[in-house]
XYZ file of C-alpha atoms in Angstrom:
572
model
C -41.948 -101.154 -107.356
C -40.708 -103.987 -110.368
C -41.260 -107.773 -109.201
C -38.101 -109.569 -107.984
C -36.003 -111.463 -110.219
C -34.228 -115.049 -109.523
C -30.826 -115.116 -110.017
C -30.791 -118.614 -110.935
C -32.754 -117.258 -114.328
C -29.621 -115.051 -114.825
C -26.340 -117.210 -114.061
C -26.975 -119.718 -116.611
C -26.256 -116.642 -118.916
C -22.469 -116.695 -117.501
C -19.153 -118.785 -116.409
C -20.239 -120.644 -112.647
C -18.608 -117.449 -110.241
C -18.519 -117.873 -105.981
C -21.007 -116.078 -104.024
C -19.941 -112.455 -103.358
C -20.557 -110.427 -100.279
C -22.528 -107.739 -102.212
C -25.328 -106.020 -101.282
C -28.459 -105.883 -104.077
C -28.922 -101.841 -105.521
C -25.612 -100.800 -104.319
C -21.993 -99.640 -105.522
C -18.811 -101.305 -103.992
C -14.658 -99.281 -105.117
C -13.822 -100.935 -108.206
C -10.694 -99.707 -107.903
C -8.118 -97.655 -110.028
C -7.994 -97.723 -113.699
C -5.077 -95.872 -114.098
C -6.807 -94.039 -117.184
C -9.914 -92.529 -117.669
C -11.782 -95.311 -119.632
C -13.686 -93.837 -121.927
C -13.617 -96.522 -123.505
C -14.817 -100.575 -122.630
C -14.945 -103.767 -123.476
C -14.592 -107.589 -121.580
C -11.899 -109.294 -122.882
C -12.904 -112.444 -121.487
C -13.663 -114.259 -117.840
C -10.618 -112.381 -116.194
C -10.048 -109.377 -118.024
C -12.286 -105.995 -119.013
C -9.729 -104.091 -121.801
C -9.894 -99.760 -121.458
C -8.843 -97.088 -123.619
C -8.594 -93.889 -122.872
C -7.586 -90.569 -125.312
C -3.669 -89.540 -125.572
C -3.737 -86.603 -122.384
C -1.836 -86.203 -119.730
C -2.844 -89.176 -117.338
C 0.162 -89.628 -114.406
C 0.013 -93.745 -115.527
C 3.509 -94.006 -117.739
C 4.078 -96.505 -120.273
C 7.385 -96.860 -122.241
C 8.140 -93.149 -121.408
C 4.831 -91.590 -122.011
C 1.596 -91.300 -120.212
C -0.746 -94.446 -121.004
C -4.191 -94.203 -122.467
C -4.528 -97.725 -122.173
C -5.587 -100.337 -119.650
C -6.350 -103.984 -118.871
C -8.586 -104.301 -115.632
C -8.809 -107.775 -113.648
C -11.987 -108.512 -112.647
C -10.563 -110.680 -109.934
C -8.627 -108.411 -108.250
C -10.015 -104.851 -109.244
C -5.777 -103.839 -110.283
C -5.505 -102.099 -113.713
C -2.119 -102.499 -115.209
C -1.005 -100.152 -118.693
C -0.835 -101.222 -121.789
C 0.905 -99.099 -124.890
C -1.276 -97.904 -128.026
C 0.228 -95.778 -130.577
C -2.472 -93.887 -131.936
C -4.518 -91.319 -129.832
C -7.847 -93.693 -129.944
C -9.701 -90.459 -128.418
C -13.592 -90.167 -129.580
C -13.122 -93.721 -131.920
C -15.252 -96.872 -132.649
C -14.864 -100.772 -131.896
C -16.717 -103.994 -132.209
C -16.320 -107.248 -131.719
C -14.360 -110.346 -134.460
C -15.872 -113.642 -134.498
C -12.045 -115.673 -133.398
C -13.344 -113.135 -130.200
C -10.618 -109.943 -131.068
C -11.670 -106.643 -130.668
C -11.204 -103.891 -133.600
C -10.701 -100.317 -132.723
C -11.817 -97.643 -135.733
C -10.254 -94.109 -135.933
C -9.783 -91.628 -133.704
C -8.204 -88.252 -132.933
C -4.659 -86.704 -135.237
C -1.697 -86.677 -132.334
C -2.341 -84.296 -129.410
C 0.320 -82.442 -126.845
C -0.933 -81.079 -123.657
C -3.514 -79.461 -123.433
C -5.371 -80.860 -126.402
C -2.710 -79.335 -128.505
C -1.842 -80.186 -131.665
C 0.898 -82.826 -131.887
C 4.219 -80.913 -132.817
C 4.647 -82.718 -135.679
C 1.816 -81.880 -137.390
C 0.108 -83.001 -140.576
C -0.156 -80.994 -144.342
C -2.147 -78.395 -143.664
C -1.585 -78.107 -140.077
C -5.168 -79.098 -139.260
C -4.327 -81.649 -137.372
C -1.369 -83.448 -135.912
C 0.736 -86.558 -136.742
C 3.338 -86.860 -133.664
C 3.739 -85.152 -130.684
C 7.085 -85.432 -129.180
C 5.686 -85.190 -125.345
C 2.739 -87.308 -125.744
C 4.623 -89.698 -128.038
C 1.267 -90.529 -130.035
C 0.437 -90.763 -133.364
C -2.151 -89.764 -136.394
C -5.409 -92.395 -134.817
C -7.577 -91.250 -138.087
C -7.437 -93.773 -140.074
C -6.117 -96.338 -137.285
C -7.174 -100.277 -137.004
C -6.095 -101.145 -134.429
C -6.928 -104.984 -133.011
C -6.517 -107.201 -130.006
C -6.008 -110.715 -128.540
C -7.668 -110.274 -125.077
C -5.015 -112.653 -122.772
C -5.892 -114.104 -119.169
C -3.438 -114.577 -116.350
C -0.464 -117.470 -116.839
C -0.098 -115.278 -120.376
C 2.264 -112.690 -121.425
C 1.403 -109.524 -121.626
C 4.027 -108.508 -122.959
C 4.299 -110.606 -126.073
C 2.750 -109.635 -129.578
C -0.223 -112.126 -129.127
C -1.588 -110.298 -125.858
C -0.611 -106.506 -126.876
C -2.399 -103.810 -129.165
C -1.462 -104.191 -132.806
C -1.639 -100.483 -134.145
C 0.695 -99.493 -137.608
C -1.824 -97.792 -139.565
C 1.551 -97.857 -141.746
C 0.374 -101.633 -142.685
C -3.551 -101.306 -141.348
C -5.721 -98.638 -141.541
C -8.604 -97.106 -142.838
C -8.883 -95.150 -146.264
C -10.401 -92.076 -144.916
C -9.865 -90.227 -141.197
C -13.305 -90.972 -139.256
C -13.713 -89.634 -135.453
C -17.129 -90.427 -133.797
C -17.665 -92.921 -136.286
C -20.131 -95.967 -136.177
C -19.316 -99.403 -136.518
C -22.050 -102.513 -137.058
C -20.901 -106.240 -137.624
C -22.340 -107.816 -140.582
C -23.666 -110.988 -140.362
C -20.629 -112.512 -143.012
C -18.298 -111.111 -139.394
C -17.130 -108.566 -141.543
C -17.758 -104.692 -140.084
C -19.159 -101.509 -141.161
C -17.549 -98.366 -140.159
C -20.000 -95.845 -141.274
C -19.044 -91.146 -141.311
C -17.513 -89.232 -139.032
C -15.615 -86.272 -138.384
C -12.787 -85.535 -140.134
C -11.363 -82.939 -138.072
C -12.988 -82.683 -135.058
C -15.758 -80.335 -133.338
C -18.570 -80.064 -130.680
C -21.253 -80.918 -133.860
C -20.209 -82.377 -137.639
C -20.912 -79.283 -139.666
C -20.268 -75.584 -139.803
C -23.238 -72.819 -139.806
C -24.761 -72.315 -141.781
C -25.020 -75.752 -142.515
C -24.115 -74.775 -146.803
C -21.843 -78.049 -147.547
C -23.335 -80.819 -145.972
C -21.511 -83.525 -148.346
C -18.157 -82.515 -146.645
C -18.460 -79.534 -144.213
C -15.303 -77.743 -146.330
C -13.678 -81.425 -145.958
C -14.138 -81.677 -142.400
C -16.741 -84.647 -142.166
C -17.088 -87.434 -144.135
C -19.799 -88.828 -145.225
C -18.978 -92.291 -146.879
C -18.809 -96.032 -145.079
C -16.245 -98.522 -146.074
C -15.471 -102.006 -144.273
C -13.065 -103.731 -141.791
C -11.832 -106.177 -143.129
C -10.518 -103.410 -146.151
C -11.916 -103.529 -149.273
C -10.010 -102.323 -152.530
C -12.873 -100.408 -153.305
C -12.685 -96.996 -152.324
C -15.347 -96.195 -149.692
C -19.304 -95.041 -150.864
C -20.894 -92.035 -150.167
C -23.966 -92.381 -148.216
C -26.678 -90.287 -148.697
C -28.279 -90.827 -145.447
C -25.474 -88.685 -143.678
C -25.425 -85.897 -145.807
C -29.265 -85.845 -145.032
C -28.485 -85.833 -141.202
C -25.685 -83.820 -141.709
C -24.429 -82.294 -137.973
C -25.865 -84.644 -135.818
C -24.930 -87.417 -137.370
C -22.115 -88.416 -135.030
C -21.965 -92.606 -133.617
C -24.959 -93.142 -135.890
C -27.031 -95.703 -133.271
C -26.675 -98.956 -136.269
C -28.861 -102.392 -135.570
C -27.790 -105.260 -137.954
C -31.281 -106.891 -138.893
C -32.227 -110.175 -139.542
C -32.622 -109.385 -142.675
C -29.143 -108.724 -143.203
C -30.429 -105.003 -143.826
C -28.774 -102.558 -140.773
C -31.357 -99.720 -138.564
C -29.599 -96.445 -138.886
C -30.725 -93.717 -136.156
C -29.415 -89.733 -136.559
C -30.149 -86.566 -136.417
C -34.156 -87.115 -135.960
C -33.634 -89.486 -139.443
C -34.031 -93.436 -139.289
C -33.916 -95.555 -142.127
C -33.254 -99.728 -143.138
C -29.789 -99.902 -144.972
C -29.624 -102.267 -147.513
C -25.143 -101.125 -147.139
C -24.608 -103.855 -149.759
C -26.416 -102.122 -152.482
C -26.103 -98.628 -150.767
C -30.053 -98.936 -151.301
C -32.014 -96.901 -148.283
C -35.584 -97.461 -147.080
C -36.999 -94.162 -145.406
C -38.408 -95.326 -142.214
C -40.235 -92.791 -139.559
C -38.614 -89.643 -137.869
C -37.974 -89.627 -134.341
C -41.109 -88.149 -132.756
C -40.998 -84.756 -130.689
C -37.529 -83.726 -132.667
C -35.306 -85.475 -129.782
C -31.951 -85.726 -130.817
C -30.946 -89.248 -129.304
C -27.145 -89.314 -130.881
C -23.964 -87.246 -129.687
C -23.983 -84.960 -128.347
C -27.442 -85.347 -127.467
C -26.620 -88.954 -125.902
C -29.616 -90.904 -125.253
C -29.811 -94.644 -123.869
C -30.275 -96.567 -127.111
C -30.457 -100.449 -127.108
C -31.632 -103.271 -128.585
C -34.239 -105.161 -126.851
C -33.784 -108.365 -125.628
C -34.963 -111.714 -128.337
C -36.714 -114.266 -126.927
C -38.402 -117.143 -128.197
C -41.368 -114.756 -126.965
C -40.891 -112.226 -129.796
C -39.721 -114.809 -131.875
C -36.398 -112.827 -131.624
C -37.408 -109.992 -133.159
C -35.862 -107.427 -132.882
C -37.106 -104.066 -131.134
C -34.994 -100.727 -130.646
C -35.678 -98.760 -127.099
C -34.552 -94.966 -127.308
C -34.370 -92.720 -124.137
C -33.555 -89.420 -123.252
C -31.491 -87.115 -125.267
C -32.088 -83.983 -126.142
C -34.816 -81.847 -128.057
C -32.661 -78.437 -128.093
C -33.802 -76.703 -131.339
C -31.063 -77.285 -134.653
C -29.944 -74.256 -133.929
C -28.966 -74.440 -130.758
C -26.742 -77.296 -131.776
C -23.716 -74.663 -133.499
C -20.980 -75.675 -135.166
C -17.563 -76.900 -134.586
C -16.733 -74.848 -132.357
C -19.456 -75.076 -129.909
C -23.299 -74.840 -129.014
C -24.814 -71.369 -129.770
C -26.636 -72.061 -126.025
C -25.992 -72.442 -122.577
C -26.240 -75.561 -122.975
C -26.416 -76.375 -119.085
C -29.339 -75.213 -118.607
C -31.050 -76.833 -120.863
C -33.125 -79.951 -119.728
C -32.237 -83.157 -121.298
C -35.475 -85.420 -122.356
C -37.631 -87.876 -120.156
C -38.693 -89.539 -123.140
C -38.361 -93.278 -124.561
C -39.721 -94.520 -128.037
C -39.655 -98.054 -129.480
C -39.885 -99.161 -132.936
C -39.409 -102.802 -134.336
C -38.113 -102.275 -137.946
C -39.017 -105.131 -139.449
C -42.002 -106.229 -138.401
C -43.318 -109.643 -138.672
C -47.089 -109.436 -139.422
C -46.237 -106.971 -142.486
C -47.477 -103.838 -140.962
C -45.553 -100.611 -141.323
C -42.349 -99.849 -139.010
C -43.844 -97.053 -136.351
C -42.178 -95.486 -132.982
C -44.444 -96.029 -130.308
C -44.875 -93.875 -127.067
C -43.020 -96.108 -124.210
C -42.748 -94.964 -120.518
C -40.955 -91.753 -120.064
C -37.883 -91.742 -117.867
C -37.971 -91.390 -114.390
C -35.005 -88.328 -114.674
C -34.256 -86.611 -117.194
C -31.177 -87.823 -118.771
C -27.879 -86.953 -121.430
C -25.413 -89.368 -121.824
C -27.471 -91.992 -120.225
C -26.072 -95.554 -121.129
C -28.670 -99.215 -121.446
C -26.897 -102.040 -120.190
C -28.614 -105.195 -120.713
C -29.106 -107.540 -117.724
C -29.446 -110.849 -117.958
C -32.634 -110.915 -116.669
C -34.226 -109.113 -119.565
C -34.323 -105.881 -117.730
C -32.059 -102.683 -118.913
C -30.186 -100.614 -116.469
C -29.706 -97.437 -117.280
C -26.436 -95.601 -115.746
C -24.512 -92.267 -116.003
C -25.648 -88.688 -117.486
C -27.245 -85.874 -116.276
C -29.860 -84.110 -116.228
C -28.809 -80.831 -118.433
C -26.565 -80.237 -121.683
C -25.009 -82.333 -123.723
C -22.049 -84.348 -124.443
C -18.969 -82.443 -125.247
C -16.895 -80.164 -124.038
C -15.336 -76.717 -124.443
C -12.713 -74.035 -123.893
C -14.032 -71.457 -126.002
C -17.284 -70.996 -124.210
C -20.383 -70.891 -126.327
C -21.545 -68.500 -128.679
C -23.353 -66.577 -126.233
C -21.169 -67.587 -121.946
C -17.283 -66.774 -123.152
C -15.848 -69.980 -121.300
C -14.421 -67.549 -118.220
C -18.203 -68.149 -117.683
C -19.132 -71.125 -118.039
C -20.564 -72.333 -114.333
C -19.028 -75.987 -114.821
C -15.562 -75.775 -115.830
C -15.050 -77.328 -119.758
C -18.450 -79.713 -119.328
C -21.579 -79.087 -121.005
C -23.314 -81.151 -118.915
C -25.014 -80.359 -115.537
C -26.757 -82.220 -112.677
C -25.142 -85.138 -112.745
C -27.907 -88.331 -111.895
C -26.538 -90.399 -109.078
C -29.220 -92.866 -108.690
C -29.300 -95.910 -111.763
C -33.050 -96.858 -112.932
C -33.961 -100.028 -114.313
C -35.941 -100.901 -117.008
C -38.489 -103.608 -117.355
C -39.462 -104.051 -121.068
C -42.444 -106.911 -120.004
C -43.994 -104.730 -117.886
C -47.170 -103.349 -118.046
C -47.519 -99.454 -120.064
C -47.120 -97.140 -116.950
C -45.042 -99.047 -114.428
C -41.734 -100.052 -116.194
C -38.973 -98.007 -114.554
C -38.182 -98.343 -111.132
C -35.040 -96.890 -109.160
C -36.229 -98.646 -105.811
C -33.609 -99.744 -103.228
C -31.001 -98.662 -105.600
C -27.813 -96.650 -104.009
C -26.451 -93.296 -105.174
C -22.894 -93.175 -106.522
C -21.174 -90.444 -105.742
C -19.399 -90.027 -108.383
C -20.092 -88.029 -111.343
C -20.365 -89.872 -114.566
C -20.684 -87.157 -117.686
C -18.775 -87.152 -120.725
C -16.717 -90.335 -121.431
C -18.198 -92.214 -118.724
C -18.550 -95.829 -119.651
C -20.129 -99.153 -118.295
C -20.228 -102.884 -119.274
C -21.851 -105.750 -117.562
C -19.093 -108.899 -115.769
C -19.036 -111.842 -115.846
C -20.969 -112.468 -112.504
C -23.791 -109.985 -113.671
C -22.843 -107.058 -111.941
C -21.852 -104.328 -113.545
C -18.530 -102.216 -113.836
C -19.107 -98.205 -114.308
C -15.595 -96.099 -115.200
C -14.338 -92.910 -116.569
C -15.571 -89.207 -116.691
C -14.050 -86.552 -118.112
C -15.160 -83.790 -119.795
C -11.811 -82.411 -119.992
C -9.748 -81.166 -122.590
C -6.763 -82.655 -120.661
C -6.367 -84.045 -117.546
C -7.812 -82.186 -114.759
C -8.251 -83.379 -111.391
C -9.421 -80.135 -109.882
C -12.874 -79.202 -111.483
C -15.977 -79.432 -111.116
C -16.395 -82.245 -112.673
C -13.055 -83.966 -113.203
C -11.258 -86.341 -114.641
C -12.243 -89.644 -113.418
C -9.865 -93.165 -112.227
C -11.429 -94.668 -109.715
C -13.936 -97.358 -111.270
C -17.072 -98.392 -109.270
C -18.734 -102.155 -109.308
C -23.148 -102.063 -109.212
C -24.608 -104.980 -107.763
C -28.782 -105.240 -109.325
C -31.369 -105.636 -107.446
C -30.623 -109.955 -107.993
C -27.397 -109.611 -105.611
C -30.401 -109.508 -103.056
C -31.019 -113.486 -103.720
C -30.417 -116.499 -101.434
C -28.529 -119.013 -103.232
C -26.923 -118.860 -106.164
C -26.941 -121.619 -109.069
C -24.019 -123.223 -109.951
C -24.731 -125.905 -113.582
C -22.591 -128.430 -114.688
C -22.500 -128.607 -118.285
C -21.575 -125.724 -120.063
C -21.208 -125.782 -123.686
C -17.222 -123.440 -124.390
C -18.550 -123.376 -127.792
C -22.353 -122.576 -129.788
C -22.914 -122.392 -133.104
C -25.608 -121.158 -134.841
C -28.592 -124.445 -135.252
C -26.667 -126.489 -133.585
C -27.246 -130.025 -131.715
C -28.848 -129.221 -128.133
C -27.357 -129.386 -124.891
C -28.031 -130.470 -121.482
C -27.435 -128.621 -117.838
C -28.144 -129.384 -114.888
C -28.575 -127.362 -111.824
C -28.080 -129.017 -107.914
C -31.028 -129.095 -105.676
C -28.669 -126.936 -103.423
C -28.996 -123.617 -106.376
C -32.085 -123.223 -105.222
C -34.537 -122.466 -102.720
C -38.673 -123.597 -102.772
C -40.420 -125.881 -105.010
C -38.000 -127.818 -107.974
C -40.818 -127.307 -110.388
C -41.466 -122.695 -109.400
C -37.160 -122.857 -110.038
C -37.206 -124.895 -113.201
C -40.188 -122.498 -114.464
C -38.522 -119.180 -113.151
C -35.092 -120.021 -115.481
C -34.157 -118.520 -118.778
C -30.609 -119.669 -120.865
C -29.586 -116.162 -122.004
C -26.483 -115.587 -124.420
C -24.604 -112.168 -123.410
C -22.907 -109.887 -125.721
C -21.498 -107.286 -123.794
C -20.196 -104.688 -126.632
C -17.453 -102.583 -127.058
C -19.047 -99.513 -124.647
C -18.274 -95.568 -125.650
C -19.775 -92.279 -125.598
C -23.188 -94.153 -123.361
C -23.366 -96.600 -125.934
C -22.600 -100.591 -126.057
C -21.460 -101.274 -129.750
C -22.656 -104.790 -130.112
C -24.384 -105.402 -127.005
C -27.208 -108.175 -127.501
C -29.325 -110.038 -124.837
C -30.716 -113.761 -126.959
C -32.586 -115.908 -124.714
C -31.966 -119.565 -125.762
C -35.244 -122.237 -125.616
C -35.130 -124.490 -122.994
C -37.824 -126.980 -121.781
C -36.927 -128.803 -118.289
C -36.404 -132.044 -116.258
C -36.978 -132.211 -112.553
C -35.100 -135.610 -111.106
C -35.867 -137.341 -108.343
C -32.636 -136.355 -106.422
C -34.196 -132.885 -106.651
C -31.946 -131.443 -109.299
C -32.805 -129.680 -112.363
C -31.751 -130.988 -116.427
C -32.560 -128.347 -118.118
C -33.087 -129.232 -122.236
C -31.535 -126.062 -124.332
C -31.875 -125.386 -128.601
C -28.541 -123.214 -129.257
C -28.803 -120.183 -131.361
C -31.277 -120.392 -133.630
């Protein structure tokens, strides 16, 4: 069992919130999201924004089904938002000014996931659909400025800017990766051109373009005039490189992992440095969909990034099949329990290597890491068997009529979260003691994100080509809130002096914690207090693109009245 964590240590990472009637380790009703939340991001301390694919949701906006919504943190009520293009399996990232941008998606679709009523030239995808009224989203760049209560959510300042004729990518991208640069730009990497289960034909004789169905290039936001350059890593990992795992490093290079390959990449010079392959042949990217995160950056590790990968699938390469479907009955194939760590830029000059970590307690595909403010990682959602994706064509061996879980390619929903402590001794890093189980399967197209009060919002699940509320794993609109173990704390801090802005290397600041915010010895409480910055990222497909946990350096003074003054350095 993992040691208890102080609520004091985590709440300094967030704004001050009142004590909630919450039971540690439990799930609570999060309301109806109106759309199935395939994607989410925290806009501010009041709103979470959600996106779905264009499909037949009952919620309507401007005369067509909604596939966008904003969820209120205080009331748990969702309001539909209009999105013009099909956001299905887009990527996304934060911008330096607090806005969010999403990239790409699918062509226009209509009922049953069919190509929209107005096809693009060649007829392989839709330009627009007259019933769902969605436009082709494959090149879209959509921007949203988060708003708060009291703002006019119908104004252009609070709605999605989604006009591909004015702002778009040069290439069509579906399941692309996105990673911010140190300069505040975003690199948009790879993707499908047209849809499918994996990004390849089989046999894989054209790894560069897959007959013009795959894109092996990258481009930028804000857009650059130069044509997108070829990224050779995407050719090397052809077929299993959708939603490549990307993390910006202190050097300015990017750590990139897909298929079983790993590199450091200088994206400006387009130079790749090979790193070791993923041990055991375990695939972590979609559709194997392992849980992935950068571990907390702390003074103790000198802010050195280490990535962790858990779960996914070690299915044989052949089994992943082609654009149409997998070549085995995936729902019978157990997901991996394996966990690996890697530090791509070791400060001691040693060569980067993958290091075996504790296995997860359950195998998971589509498990998702949410970093908590106390430095532990919560894993939620996913299945014991199979992969992400869905099929209405069956598999190579089983027709659709014989598929036992509807269109789902996964089975065995994992309903109980687990907690991973990266600082615990090897062999004792995982626990789920005291955690309740959800009664809602969260498989393909589920999402999860940290809320400002340090609870976790969990939503989505829709392994279906269009809305289906009567199948084994239905389109899911019900959200839940999970309360981690630290909600058992008897007191919750009410710090003062919280800054509204921070700057790299700026002047230090002081926080004051009143004596009423802790119990026991003041020195013990102060010793156990950390100040952290949390960025939840853009969550979709069991990933949180851009998720980070950064602990600020701090010292303290215990005052005569029992209050604690924390002397806090700004980000390094």
